[in-house]
Short mmCIF file of C-alpha atoms in Angstrom, two decimals:
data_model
loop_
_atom_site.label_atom_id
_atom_site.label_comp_id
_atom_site.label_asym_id
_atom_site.label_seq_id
_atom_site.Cartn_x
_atom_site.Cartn_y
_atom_site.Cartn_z
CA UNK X 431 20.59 39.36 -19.56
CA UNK X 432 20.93 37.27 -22.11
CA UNK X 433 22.91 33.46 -22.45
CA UNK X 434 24.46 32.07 -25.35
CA UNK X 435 22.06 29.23 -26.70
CA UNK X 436 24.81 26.63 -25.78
CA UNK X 437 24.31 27.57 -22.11
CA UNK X 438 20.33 27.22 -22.87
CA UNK X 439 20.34 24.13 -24.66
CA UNK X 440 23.23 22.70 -21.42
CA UNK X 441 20.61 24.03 -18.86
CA UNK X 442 17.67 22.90 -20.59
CA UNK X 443 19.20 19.26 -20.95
CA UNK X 444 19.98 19.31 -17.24
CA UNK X 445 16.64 19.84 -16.02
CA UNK X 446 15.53 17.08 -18.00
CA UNK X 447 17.88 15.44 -16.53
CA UNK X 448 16.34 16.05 -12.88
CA UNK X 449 13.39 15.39 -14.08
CA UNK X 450 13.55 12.31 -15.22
CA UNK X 451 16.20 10.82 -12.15
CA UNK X 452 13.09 12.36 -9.62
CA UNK X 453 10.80 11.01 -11.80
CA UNK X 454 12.75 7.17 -11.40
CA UNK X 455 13.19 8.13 -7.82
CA UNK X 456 10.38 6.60 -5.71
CA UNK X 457 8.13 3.21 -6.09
CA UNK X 458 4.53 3.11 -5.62
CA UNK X 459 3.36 -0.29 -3.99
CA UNK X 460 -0.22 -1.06 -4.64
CA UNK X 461 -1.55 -4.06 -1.90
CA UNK X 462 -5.21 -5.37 -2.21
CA UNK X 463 -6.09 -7.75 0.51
CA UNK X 464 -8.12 -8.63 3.41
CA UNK X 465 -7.48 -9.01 6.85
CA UNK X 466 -8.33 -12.42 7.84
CA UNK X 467 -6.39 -14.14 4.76
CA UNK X 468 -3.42 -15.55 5.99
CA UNK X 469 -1.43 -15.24 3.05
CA UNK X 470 -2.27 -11.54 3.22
CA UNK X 471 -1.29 -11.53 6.78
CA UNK X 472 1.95 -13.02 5.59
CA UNK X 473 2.47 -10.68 3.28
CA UNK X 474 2.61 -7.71 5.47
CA UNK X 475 4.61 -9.46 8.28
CA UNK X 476 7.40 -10.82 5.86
CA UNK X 477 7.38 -8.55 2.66
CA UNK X 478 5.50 -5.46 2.84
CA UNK X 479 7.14 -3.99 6.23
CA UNK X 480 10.68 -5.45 5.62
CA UNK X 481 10.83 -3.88 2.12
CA UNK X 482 9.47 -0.66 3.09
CA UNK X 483 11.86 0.05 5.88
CA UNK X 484 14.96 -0.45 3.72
CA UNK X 485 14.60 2.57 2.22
CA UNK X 486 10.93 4.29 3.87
CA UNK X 487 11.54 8.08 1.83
CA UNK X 488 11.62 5.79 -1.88
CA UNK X 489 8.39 3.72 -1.37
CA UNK X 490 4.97 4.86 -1.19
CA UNK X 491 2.35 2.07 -0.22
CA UNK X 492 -1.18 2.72 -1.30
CA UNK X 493 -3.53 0.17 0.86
CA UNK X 494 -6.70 -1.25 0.09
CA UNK X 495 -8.66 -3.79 2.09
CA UNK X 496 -11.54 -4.96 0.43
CA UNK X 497 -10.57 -8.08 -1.36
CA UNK X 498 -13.09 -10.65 -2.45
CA UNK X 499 -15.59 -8.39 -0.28
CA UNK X 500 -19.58 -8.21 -1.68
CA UNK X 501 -21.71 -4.40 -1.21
CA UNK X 502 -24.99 -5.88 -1.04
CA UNK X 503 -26.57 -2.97 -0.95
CA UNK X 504 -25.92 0.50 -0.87
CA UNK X 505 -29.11 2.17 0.80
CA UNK X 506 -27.99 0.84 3.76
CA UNK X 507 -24.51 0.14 2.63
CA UNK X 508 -24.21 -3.13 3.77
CA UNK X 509 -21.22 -5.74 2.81
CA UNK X 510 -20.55 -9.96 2.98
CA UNK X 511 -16.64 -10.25 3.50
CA UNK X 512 -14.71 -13.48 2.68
CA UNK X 513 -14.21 -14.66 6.21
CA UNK X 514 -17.78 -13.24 8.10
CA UNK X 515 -18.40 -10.13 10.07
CA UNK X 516 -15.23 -9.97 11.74
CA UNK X 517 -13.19 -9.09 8.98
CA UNK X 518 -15.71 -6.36 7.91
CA UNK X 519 -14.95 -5.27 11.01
CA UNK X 520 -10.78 -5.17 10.36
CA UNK X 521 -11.21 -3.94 6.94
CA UNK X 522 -13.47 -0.63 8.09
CA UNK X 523 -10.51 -0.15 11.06
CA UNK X 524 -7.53 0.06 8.26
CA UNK X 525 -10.30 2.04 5.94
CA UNK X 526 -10.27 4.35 8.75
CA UNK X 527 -6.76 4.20 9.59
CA UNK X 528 -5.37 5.03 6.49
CA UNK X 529 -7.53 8.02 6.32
CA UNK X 530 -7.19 8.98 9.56
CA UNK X 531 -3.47 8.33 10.22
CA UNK X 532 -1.12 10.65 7.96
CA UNK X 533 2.28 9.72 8.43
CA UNK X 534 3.36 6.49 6.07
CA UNK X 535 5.52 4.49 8.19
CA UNK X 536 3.17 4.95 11.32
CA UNK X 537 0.22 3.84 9.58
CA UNK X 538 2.10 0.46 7.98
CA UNK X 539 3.16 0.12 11.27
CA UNK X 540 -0.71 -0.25 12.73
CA UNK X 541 -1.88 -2.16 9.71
CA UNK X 542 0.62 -4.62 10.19
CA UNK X 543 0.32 -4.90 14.09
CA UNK X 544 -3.40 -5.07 13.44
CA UNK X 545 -3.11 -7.69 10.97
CA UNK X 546 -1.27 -10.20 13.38
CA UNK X 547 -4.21 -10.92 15.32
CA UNK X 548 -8.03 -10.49 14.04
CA UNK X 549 -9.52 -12.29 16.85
CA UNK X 550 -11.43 -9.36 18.18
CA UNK X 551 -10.06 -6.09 15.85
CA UNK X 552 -11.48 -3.63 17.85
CA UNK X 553 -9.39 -4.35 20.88
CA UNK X 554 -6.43 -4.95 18.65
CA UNK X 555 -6.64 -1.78 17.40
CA UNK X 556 -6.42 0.05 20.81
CA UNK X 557 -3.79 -1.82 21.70
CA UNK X 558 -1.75 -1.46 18.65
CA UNK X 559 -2.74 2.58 18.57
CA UNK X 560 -1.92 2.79 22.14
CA UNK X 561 1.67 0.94 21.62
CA UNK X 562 2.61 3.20 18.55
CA UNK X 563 1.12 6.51 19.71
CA UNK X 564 -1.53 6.83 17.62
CA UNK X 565 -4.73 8.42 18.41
CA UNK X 566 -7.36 5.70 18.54
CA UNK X 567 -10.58 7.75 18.95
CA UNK X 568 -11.18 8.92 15.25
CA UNK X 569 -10.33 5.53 13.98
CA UNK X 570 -12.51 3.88 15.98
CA UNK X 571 -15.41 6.35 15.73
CA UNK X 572 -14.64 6.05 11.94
CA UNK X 573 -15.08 2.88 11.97
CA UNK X 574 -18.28 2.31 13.48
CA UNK X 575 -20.02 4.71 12.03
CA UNK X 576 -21.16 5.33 8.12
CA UNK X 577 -17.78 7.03 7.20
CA UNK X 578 -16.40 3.37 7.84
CA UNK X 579 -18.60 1.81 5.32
CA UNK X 580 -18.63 4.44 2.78
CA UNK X 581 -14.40 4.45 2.75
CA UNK X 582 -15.05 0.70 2.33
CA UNK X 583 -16.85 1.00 -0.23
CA UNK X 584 -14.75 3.30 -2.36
CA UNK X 585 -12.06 0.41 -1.93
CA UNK X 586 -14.12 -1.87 -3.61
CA UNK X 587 -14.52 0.71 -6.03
CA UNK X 588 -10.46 0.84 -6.22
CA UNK X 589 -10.27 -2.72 -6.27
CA UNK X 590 -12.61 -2.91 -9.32
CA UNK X 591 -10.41 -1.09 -11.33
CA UNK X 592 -7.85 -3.65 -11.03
CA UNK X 593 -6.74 -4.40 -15.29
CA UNK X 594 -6.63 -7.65 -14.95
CA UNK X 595 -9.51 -7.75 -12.51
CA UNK X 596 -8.19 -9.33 -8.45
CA UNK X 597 -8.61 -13.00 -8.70
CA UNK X 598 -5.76 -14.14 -5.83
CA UNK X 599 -5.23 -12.33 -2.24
CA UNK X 600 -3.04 -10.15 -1.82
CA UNK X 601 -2.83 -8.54 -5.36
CA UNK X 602 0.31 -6.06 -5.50
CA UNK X 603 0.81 -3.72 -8.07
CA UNK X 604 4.35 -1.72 -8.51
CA UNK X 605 4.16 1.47 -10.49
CA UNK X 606 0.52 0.54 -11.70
CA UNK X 607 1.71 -2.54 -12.96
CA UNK X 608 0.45 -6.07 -11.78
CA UNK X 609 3.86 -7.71 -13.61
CA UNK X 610 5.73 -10.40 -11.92
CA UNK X 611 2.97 -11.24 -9.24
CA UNK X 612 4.62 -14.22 -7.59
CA UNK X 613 8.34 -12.06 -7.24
CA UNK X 614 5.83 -9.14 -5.66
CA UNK X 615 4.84 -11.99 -2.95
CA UNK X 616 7.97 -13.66 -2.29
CA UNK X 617 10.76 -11.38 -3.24
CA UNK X 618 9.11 -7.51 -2.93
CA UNK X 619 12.58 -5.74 -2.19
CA UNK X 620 14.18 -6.91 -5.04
CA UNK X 621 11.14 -6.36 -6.87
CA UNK X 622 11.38 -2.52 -5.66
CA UNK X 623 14.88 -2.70 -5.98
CA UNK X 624 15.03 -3.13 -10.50
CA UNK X 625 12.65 0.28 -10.33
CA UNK X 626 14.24 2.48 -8.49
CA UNK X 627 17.21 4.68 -9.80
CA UNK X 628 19.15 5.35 -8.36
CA UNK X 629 19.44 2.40 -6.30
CA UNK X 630 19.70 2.29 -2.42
CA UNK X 631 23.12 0.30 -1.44
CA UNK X 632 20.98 -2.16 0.13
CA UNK X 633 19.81 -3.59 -2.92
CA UNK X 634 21.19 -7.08 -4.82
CA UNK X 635 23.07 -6.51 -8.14
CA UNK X 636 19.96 -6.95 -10.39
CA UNK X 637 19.26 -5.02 -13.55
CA UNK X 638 16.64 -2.34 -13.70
CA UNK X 639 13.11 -3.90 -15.18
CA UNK X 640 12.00 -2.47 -18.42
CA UNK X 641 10.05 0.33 -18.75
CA UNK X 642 8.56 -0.71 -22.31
#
């Protein structure tokens, strides 16, 4: 069967259409940071987990601890972090969690419980696991084995490719883009909010940011 070209050219213009409102549909937050920086800590507590659960199916949050972290060698890997052993301890546990732990919102939901309190991360992990129902074993066995280190360093490798290269803690990136830092760390909703289209209702009367 054939269709008048009218009909083609109306269809044809409609799935661009789609396409492009699908393609404006969702945000992609990018967070670099450590796990014993407070402002990073901060971050999650007031920003990161507020702004993703106004609108959890829009947002997709790519993490990756590593920070201001130094490989030191890679045959053993071994690492210095920032703030001594104990955060290269927290940062292999959410290197391992977010490859272990599938579902999005569960997963922000450990990092940020984890974050709270680094005073001894492997027991804050169990507990936060055990609270959310999360299995704890192949995090932990993750984590203190050489899949830990290895995961760790491939974010260092992620955090490398940083254009322009990390300097402050937490670096966020929205769609790719490092734009706007300070609004990322003090105002992330709205932030989200000028990208997405078409807006949730929960978001201010702002205008959409540029895509040029």
């Amino acid at each position: 069967m054939f269709l008048p070209r009218g009909v083609l050219s109306a269809f044809g213009f409609a799935i661009l259409f789609h396409a492009q409102v699908f393609a404006d549909n969702t945000a992609t937050v990018g967070v670099y940071y450590e796990t014993l920086n407070l402002t990073c800590k901060g971050f999650f507590i007031d920003q990161l987990l507020p702004a993703y659960n106004q609108a959890p199916d829009r947002i997709t949050v790519k993490l990756v601890p590593f920070g201001k972290t130094v490989v030191n060698s890679t045959v053993p890997l071994t690492f210095t972090c920032e703030h001594g052993e104990r955060e290269c301890e927290g940062l292999k546990i959410h290197s391992c969690a977010i490859a272990h732990v599938q579902d999005q919102t569960s997963l922000l939901n450990l990092a940020e419980c984890t974050i709270r309190n680094q005073t001894d991360p492997q027991a804050r992990l169990t507990e936060c696991a055990t609270y959310l129902g999360i299995e704890v074993s192949p995090i932990e066995d993750c984590a203190m084995s050489t899949n830990g280190s290895q995961l760790l360093k491939l974010n260092g490798d992620k955090t490398k490719e940083l254009n322009p290269p990390l300097t402050d803690l937490p670096t966020i990136t929205l769609n790719g883009r490092q734009d706007e830092q300070q609004q990322l760390l003090t105002n992330l909703w709205n932030e989200i909010c000028k990208v997405l289209q078409p807006k949730p209702l929960s978001c201010p009367l702002l205008e959409s940011r540029s895509s040029g």
